[in-house]
XYZ file of C-alpha atoms in Angstrom:
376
model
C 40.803 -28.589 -37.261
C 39.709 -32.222 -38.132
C 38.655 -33.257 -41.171
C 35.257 -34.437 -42.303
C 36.519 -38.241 -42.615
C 38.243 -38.037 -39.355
C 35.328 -36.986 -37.686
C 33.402 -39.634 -38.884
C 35.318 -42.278 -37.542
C 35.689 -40.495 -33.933
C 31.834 -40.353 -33.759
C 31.878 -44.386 -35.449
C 34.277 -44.951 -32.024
C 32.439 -43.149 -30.095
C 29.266 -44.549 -31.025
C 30.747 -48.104 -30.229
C 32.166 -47.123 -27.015
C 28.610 -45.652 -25.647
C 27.154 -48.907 -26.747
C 30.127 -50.536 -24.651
C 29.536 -48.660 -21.724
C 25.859 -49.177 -21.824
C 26.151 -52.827 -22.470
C 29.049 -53.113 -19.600
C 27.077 -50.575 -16.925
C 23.645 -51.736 -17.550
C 24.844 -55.533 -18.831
C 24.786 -56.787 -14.865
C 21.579 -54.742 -14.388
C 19.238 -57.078 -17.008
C 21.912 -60.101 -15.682
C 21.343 -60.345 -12.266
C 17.379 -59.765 -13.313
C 17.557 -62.324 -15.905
C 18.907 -65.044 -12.848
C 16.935 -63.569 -9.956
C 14.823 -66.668 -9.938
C 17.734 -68.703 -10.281
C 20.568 -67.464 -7.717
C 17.563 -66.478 -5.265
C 15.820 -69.222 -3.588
C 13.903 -67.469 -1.607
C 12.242 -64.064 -1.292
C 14.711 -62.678 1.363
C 17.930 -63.913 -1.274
C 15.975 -61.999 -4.243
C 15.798 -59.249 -2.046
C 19.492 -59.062 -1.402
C 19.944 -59.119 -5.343
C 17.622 -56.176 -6.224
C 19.332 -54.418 -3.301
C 22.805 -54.909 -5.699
C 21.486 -53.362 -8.698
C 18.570 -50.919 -7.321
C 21.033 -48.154 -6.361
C 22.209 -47.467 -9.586
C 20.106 -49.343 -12.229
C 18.821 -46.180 -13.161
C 22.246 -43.844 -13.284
C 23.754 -46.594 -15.313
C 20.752 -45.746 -18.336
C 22.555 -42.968 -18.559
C 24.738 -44.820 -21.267
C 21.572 -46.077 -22.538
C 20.343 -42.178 -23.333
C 23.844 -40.763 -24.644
C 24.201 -44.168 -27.326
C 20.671 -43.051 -28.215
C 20.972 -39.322 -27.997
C 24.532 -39.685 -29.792
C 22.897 -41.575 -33.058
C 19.912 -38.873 -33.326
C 22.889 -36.317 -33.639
C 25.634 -37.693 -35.123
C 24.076 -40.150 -37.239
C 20.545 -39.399 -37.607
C 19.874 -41.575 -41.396
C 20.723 -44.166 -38.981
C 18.365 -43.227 -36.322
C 15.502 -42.563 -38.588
C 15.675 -45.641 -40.520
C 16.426 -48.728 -37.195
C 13.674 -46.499 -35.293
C 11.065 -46.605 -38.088
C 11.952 -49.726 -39.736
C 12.400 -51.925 -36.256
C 9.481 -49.952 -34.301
C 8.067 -52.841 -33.269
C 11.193 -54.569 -31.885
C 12.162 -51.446 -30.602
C 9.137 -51.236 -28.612
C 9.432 -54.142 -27.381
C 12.715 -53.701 -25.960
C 11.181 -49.810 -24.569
C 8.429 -52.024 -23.126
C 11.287 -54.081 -21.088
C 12.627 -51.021 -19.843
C 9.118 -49.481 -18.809
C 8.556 -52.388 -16.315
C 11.974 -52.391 -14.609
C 11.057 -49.579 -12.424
C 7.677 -50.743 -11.675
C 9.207 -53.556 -10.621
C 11.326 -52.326 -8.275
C 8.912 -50.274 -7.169
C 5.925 -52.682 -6.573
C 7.484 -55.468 -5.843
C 7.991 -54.241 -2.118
C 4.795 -52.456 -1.770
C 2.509 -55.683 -0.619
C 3.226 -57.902 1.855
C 2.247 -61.107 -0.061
C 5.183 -63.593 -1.254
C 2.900 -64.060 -4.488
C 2.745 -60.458 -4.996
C 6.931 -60.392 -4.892
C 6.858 -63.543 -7.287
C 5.097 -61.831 -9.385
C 7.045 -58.726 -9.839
C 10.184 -61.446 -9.989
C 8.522 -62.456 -12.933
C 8.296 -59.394 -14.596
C 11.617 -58.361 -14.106
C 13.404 -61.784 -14.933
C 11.380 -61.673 -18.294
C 12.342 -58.134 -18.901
C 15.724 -58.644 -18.134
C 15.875 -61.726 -20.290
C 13.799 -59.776 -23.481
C 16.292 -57.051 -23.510
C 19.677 -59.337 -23.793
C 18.344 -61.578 -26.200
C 16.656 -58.751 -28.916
C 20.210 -56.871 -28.607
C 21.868 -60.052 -29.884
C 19.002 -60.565 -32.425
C 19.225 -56.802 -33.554
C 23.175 -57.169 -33.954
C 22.866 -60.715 -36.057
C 20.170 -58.468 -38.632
C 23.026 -56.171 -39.169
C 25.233 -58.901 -40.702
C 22.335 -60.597 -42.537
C 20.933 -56.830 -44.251
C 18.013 -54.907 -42.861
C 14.914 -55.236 -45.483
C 15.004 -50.771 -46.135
C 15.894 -49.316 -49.322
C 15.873 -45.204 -50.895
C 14.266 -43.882 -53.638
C 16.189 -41.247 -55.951
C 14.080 -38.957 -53.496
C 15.900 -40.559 -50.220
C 12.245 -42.041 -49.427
C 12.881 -44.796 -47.147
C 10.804 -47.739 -47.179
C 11.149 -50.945 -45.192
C 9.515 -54.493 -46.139
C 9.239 -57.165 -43.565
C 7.698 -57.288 -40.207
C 9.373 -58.877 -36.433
C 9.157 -62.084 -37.233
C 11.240 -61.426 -40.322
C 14.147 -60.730 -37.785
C 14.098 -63.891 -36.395
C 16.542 -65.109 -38.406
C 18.517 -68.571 -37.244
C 21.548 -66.393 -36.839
C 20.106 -63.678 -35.339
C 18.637 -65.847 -32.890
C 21.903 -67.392 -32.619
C 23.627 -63.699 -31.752
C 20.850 -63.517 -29.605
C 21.964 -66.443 -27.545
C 25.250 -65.397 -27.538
C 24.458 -61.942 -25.939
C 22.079 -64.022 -22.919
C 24.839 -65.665 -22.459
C 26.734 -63.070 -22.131
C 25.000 -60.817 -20.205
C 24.353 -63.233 -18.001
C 27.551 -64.502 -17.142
C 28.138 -60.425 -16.552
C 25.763 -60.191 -14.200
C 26.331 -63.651 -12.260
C 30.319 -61.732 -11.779
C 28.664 -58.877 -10.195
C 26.076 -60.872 -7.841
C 29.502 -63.164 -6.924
C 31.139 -59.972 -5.741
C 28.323 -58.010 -4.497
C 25.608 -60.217 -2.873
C 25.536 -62.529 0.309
C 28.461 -65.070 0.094
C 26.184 -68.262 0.028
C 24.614 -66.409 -2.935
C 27.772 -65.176 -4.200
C 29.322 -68.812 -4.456
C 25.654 -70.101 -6.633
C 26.834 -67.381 -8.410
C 30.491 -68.247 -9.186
C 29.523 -71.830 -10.554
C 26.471 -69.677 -12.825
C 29.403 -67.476 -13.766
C 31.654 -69.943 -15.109
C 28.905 -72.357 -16.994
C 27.519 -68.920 -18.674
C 30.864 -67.867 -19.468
C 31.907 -71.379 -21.269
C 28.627 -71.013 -22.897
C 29.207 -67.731 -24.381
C 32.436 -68.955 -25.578
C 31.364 -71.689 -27.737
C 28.525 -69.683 -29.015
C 30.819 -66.889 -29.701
C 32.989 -69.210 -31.823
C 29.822 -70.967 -33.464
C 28.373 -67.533 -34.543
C 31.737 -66.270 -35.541
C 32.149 -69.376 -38.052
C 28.996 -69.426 -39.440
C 29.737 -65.569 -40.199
C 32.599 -65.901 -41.833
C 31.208 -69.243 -44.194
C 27.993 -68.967 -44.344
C 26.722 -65.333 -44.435
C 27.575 -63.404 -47.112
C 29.969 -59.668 -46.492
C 29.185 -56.701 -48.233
C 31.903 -54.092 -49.562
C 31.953 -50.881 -51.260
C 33.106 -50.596 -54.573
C 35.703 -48.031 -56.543
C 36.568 -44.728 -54.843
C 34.559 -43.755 -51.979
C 34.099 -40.199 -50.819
C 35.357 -40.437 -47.138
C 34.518 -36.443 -47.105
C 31.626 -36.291 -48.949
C 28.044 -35.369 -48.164
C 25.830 -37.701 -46.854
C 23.828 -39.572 -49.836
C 23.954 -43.330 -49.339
C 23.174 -43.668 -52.807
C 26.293 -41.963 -54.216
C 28.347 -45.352 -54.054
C 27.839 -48.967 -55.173
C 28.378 -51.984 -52.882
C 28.870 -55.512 -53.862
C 27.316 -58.508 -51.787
C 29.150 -61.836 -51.977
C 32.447 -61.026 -49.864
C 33.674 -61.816 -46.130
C 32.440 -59.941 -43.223
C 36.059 -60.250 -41.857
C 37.820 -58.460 -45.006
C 38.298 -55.866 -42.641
C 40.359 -57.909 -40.182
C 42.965 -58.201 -42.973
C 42.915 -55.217 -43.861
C 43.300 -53.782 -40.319
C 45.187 -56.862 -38.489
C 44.600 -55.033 -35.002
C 41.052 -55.502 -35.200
C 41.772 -58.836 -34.371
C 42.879 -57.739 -31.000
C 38.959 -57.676 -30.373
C 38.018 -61.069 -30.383
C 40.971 -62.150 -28.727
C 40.380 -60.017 -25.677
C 36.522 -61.290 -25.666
C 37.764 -64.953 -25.450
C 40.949 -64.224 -23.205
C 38.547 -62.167 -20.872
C 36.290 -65.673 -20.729
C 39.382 -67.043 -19.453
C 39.543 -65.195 -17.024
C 36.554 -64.760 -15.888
C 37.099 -68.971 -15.395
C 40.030 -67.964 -13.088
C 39.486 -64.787 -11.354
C 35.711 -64.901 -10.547
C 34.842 -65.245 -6.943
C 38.245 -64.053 -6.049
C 38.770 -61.475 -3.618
C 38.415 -57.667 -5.426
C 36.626 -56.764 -8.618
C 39.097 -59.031 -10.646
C 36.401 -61.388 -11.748
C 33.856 -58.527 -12.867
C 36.374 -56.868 -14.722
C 37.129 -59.736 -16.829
C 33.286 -59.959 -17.365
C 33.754 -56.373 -18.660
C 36.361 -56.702 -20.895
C 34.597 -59.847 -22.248
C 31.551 -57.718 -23.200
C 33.735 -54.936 -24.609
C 35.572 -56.976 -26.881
C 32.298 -58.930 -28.019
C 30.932 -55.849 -29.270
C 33.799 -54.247 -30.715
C 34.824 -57.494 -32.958
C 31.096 -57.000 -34.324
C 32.081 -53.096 -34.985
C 34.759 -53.870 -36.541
C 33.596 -56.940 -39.112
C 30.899 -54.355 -39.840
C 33.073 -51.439 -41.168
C 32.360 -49.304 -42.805
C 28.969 -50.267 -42.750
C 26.368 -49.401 -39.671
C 23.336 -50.456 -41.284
C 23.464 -53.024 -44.158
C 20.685 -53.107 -46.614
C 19.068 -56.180 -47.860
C 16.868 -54.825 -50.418
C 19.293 -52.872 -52.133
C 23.259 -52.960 -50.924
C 23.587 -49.387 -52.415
C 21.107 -48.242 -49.832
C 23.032 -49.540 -47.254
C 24.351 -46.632 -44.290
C 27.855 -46.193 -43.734
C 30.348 -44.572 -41.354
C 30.637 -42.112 -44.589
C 27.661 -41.433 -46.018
C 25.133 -41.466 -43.183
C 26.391 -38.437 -40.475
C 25.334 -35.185 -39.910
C 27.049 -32.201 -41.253
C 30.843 -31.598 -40.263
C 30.512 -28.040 -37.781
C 27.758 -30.694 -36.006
C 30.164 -33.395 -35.409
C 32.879 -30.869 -34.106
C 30.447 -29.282 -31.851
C 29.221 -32.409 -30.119
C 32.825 -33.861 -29.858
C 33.375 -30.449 -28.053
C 30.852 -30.992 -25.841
C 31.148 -34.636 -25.376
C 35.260 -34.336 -24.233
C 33.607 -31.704 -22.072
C 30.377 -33.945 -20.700
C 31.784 -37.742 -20.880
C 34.344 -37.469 -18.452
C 32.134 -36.094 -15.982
C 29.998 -38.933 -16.519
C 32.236 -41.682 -16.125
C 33.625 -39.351 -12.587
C 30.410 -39.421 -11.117
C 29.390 -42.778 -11.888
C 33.032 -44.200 -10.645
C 31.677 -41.815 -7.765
C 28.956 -43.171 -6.636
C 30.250 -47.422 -7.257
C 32.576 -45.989 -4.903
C 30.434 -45.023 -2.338
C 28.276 -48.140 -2.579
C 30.855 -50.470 -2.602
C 30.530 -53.397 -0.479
C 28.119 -56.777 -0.344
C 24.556 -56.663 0.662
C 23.988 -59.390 3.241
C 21.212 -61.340 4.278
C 21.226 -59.954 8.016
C 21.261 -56.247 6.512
C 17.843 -57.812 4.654
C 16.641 -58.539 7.811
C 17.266 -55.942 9.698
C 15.725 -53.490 7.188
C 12.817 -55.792 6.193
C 11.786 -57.664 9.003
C 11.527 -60.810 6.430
C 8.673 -62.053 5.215
């Protein structure tokens, strides 16, 4: 049997790793839609793109639903406070997702090349909302959420939106379109038309030296300029889960953790080595070029994990309020049942999805366009 302290950093890891796989699988989804006006000159080109992503855009939200399903469960101080205290943000981003769909569905159902521009439009935006607020909502973690507890565990939260547009946060937020975009400009290079694929390449590799400089900016001005936050004297690793039954002290480095733990260092390496190679590999023949995209994004996120631990929701207002992996999880039977159920479910996940990339493997041309559109 695992221990209660054990258990809480399997669920931490696993809660990373679903955000991973949702910003890897659905990463090239809001990319290619966040360069649709860009890589497709014209309507038949855009058409090609959508046909890349439209197959599974809506299996790969399936990460999407388990990182959200997982933090109701496993970590549900953390789910009530980010869903109450950002609601506005957070619809926002739900807002993005509601008009992906319609845009894929509407886009096709007029005949009118303003009608498609439209819906182009609509889903470039959306595309482009989502990457940038999940770079803005990771920067707020390392600046402190404005949320605090009572002696009750009332939560209250003081600030609006615009108080999360932080220079920072909107930096993060850069550094995640970048990103993301890069991402999805590897997948349209191996997936669409060739003479889209090779607009795509050159997108690929500005995106992707963009990213990297922004990476590095953001990752100095965190460790100079914004202030870490630590727990102080004994903490109770198996304890229930009161936030308020520890003191934290502001004034530290956000990368104490990387000396403590010198692997976690093997994090941002991997992000910047992946940039590399996506320099080198994308546009090559095979998937060499989107996997380094992939790693790049999985090591992004994970060197943000890892400056943040123990933490998973800094507090502003009052450090002692702030959520960590060890005070903010649900009860120990209901982590060992969902890890149960989630060595049981997540494989058969990642099967079916490897699955069904398998079966739709292979570019989408212009002439297959054609042939099953007729152009317009």
């Amino acid at each position: 049997m695992l221990d209660y302290a054990t258990l809480r950093v399997i669920w931490w890891a696993l809660l990373g790793t679903l955000l991973i796989g949702f910003a890897i699988m659905d990463g090239f989804d809001f990319g290619v839609a966040g360069l649709l006006k860009v890589l497709g000159r014209d309507n038949e080109e855009r058409q090609v793109l959508l046909e890349g992503i439209e197959p599974t855009w809506e299996g790969n939200q399936v990460w999407f639903i388990l990182a959200g399903g997982a933090t109701f469960a496993a970590w549900p101080t953390l789910y009530a406070v980010s869903f109450s205290g950002m609601y506005f943000a957070i619809a926002l981003v739900l807002l993005a997702f509601i008009l992906r769909p319609v845009g894929f569905n509407f886009r096709g159902k007029i005949r009118d090349p303003r009608w498609a521009s439209l819906w182009d439009w609509v889903l470039t935006g959306s595309g482009l909302a989502v990457m940038l607020l999940a770079g803005v909502a990771f920067g707020n973690l390392f600046l402190g959420l404005p949320f605090r507890f009572d002696d009750d565990l009332r939560m209250s939260w003081l600030g609006g939106l615009l108080d999360l547009l932080h220079p920072f946060a909107l930096l993060c937020g850069l550094v995640s379109l970048a990103m993301l975009l890069a991402h999805g400009a590897c997948f349209a290079a191996l997936k669409a038309d060739h003479a889209i694929a090779a607009r795509a390449v050159t997108i690929a590799r500005w995106t992707t030296l963009l990213f990297a400089v922004l990476y590095v900016s953001a990752g100095m001005w965190l460790a100079w300029g914004i202030p870490g936050y630590a727990t102080v004297g004994p903490v109770a690793t198996e304890g229930v889960s009161n936030p308020l039954y520890k003191q934290v002290a502001v004034g530290g480095s956000w990368f104490a953790g990387y000396l403590q733990y010198p692997w976690f260092w093997a994090a941002p390496t991997l992000a910047l080595a992946a940039a590399v190679g996506v320099q080198a590999l994308v546009g090559r023949r095979g998937v060499s070029g989107f996997i380094a995209s992939s790693l790049m994004v999985g090591g992004t996120i994970a060197s943000a994990g890892f400056a943040l631990f123990p933490f998973l929701l800094p507090s502003s207002l009052d450090p002692r309020s702030s959520l960590t992996v060890w005070d903010a999880s649900s009860s120990r039977g209901t982590l060992q049942l969902m890890l149960v159920a989630t060595l049981v479910l997540l494989p058969v996940v990642i099967l079916y999805t490897g699955w069904v990339y398998r079966v739709m493997r292979g570019r989408v041309t212009l002439e297959q366009v054609r042939k099953a559109h007729g152009g317009y």
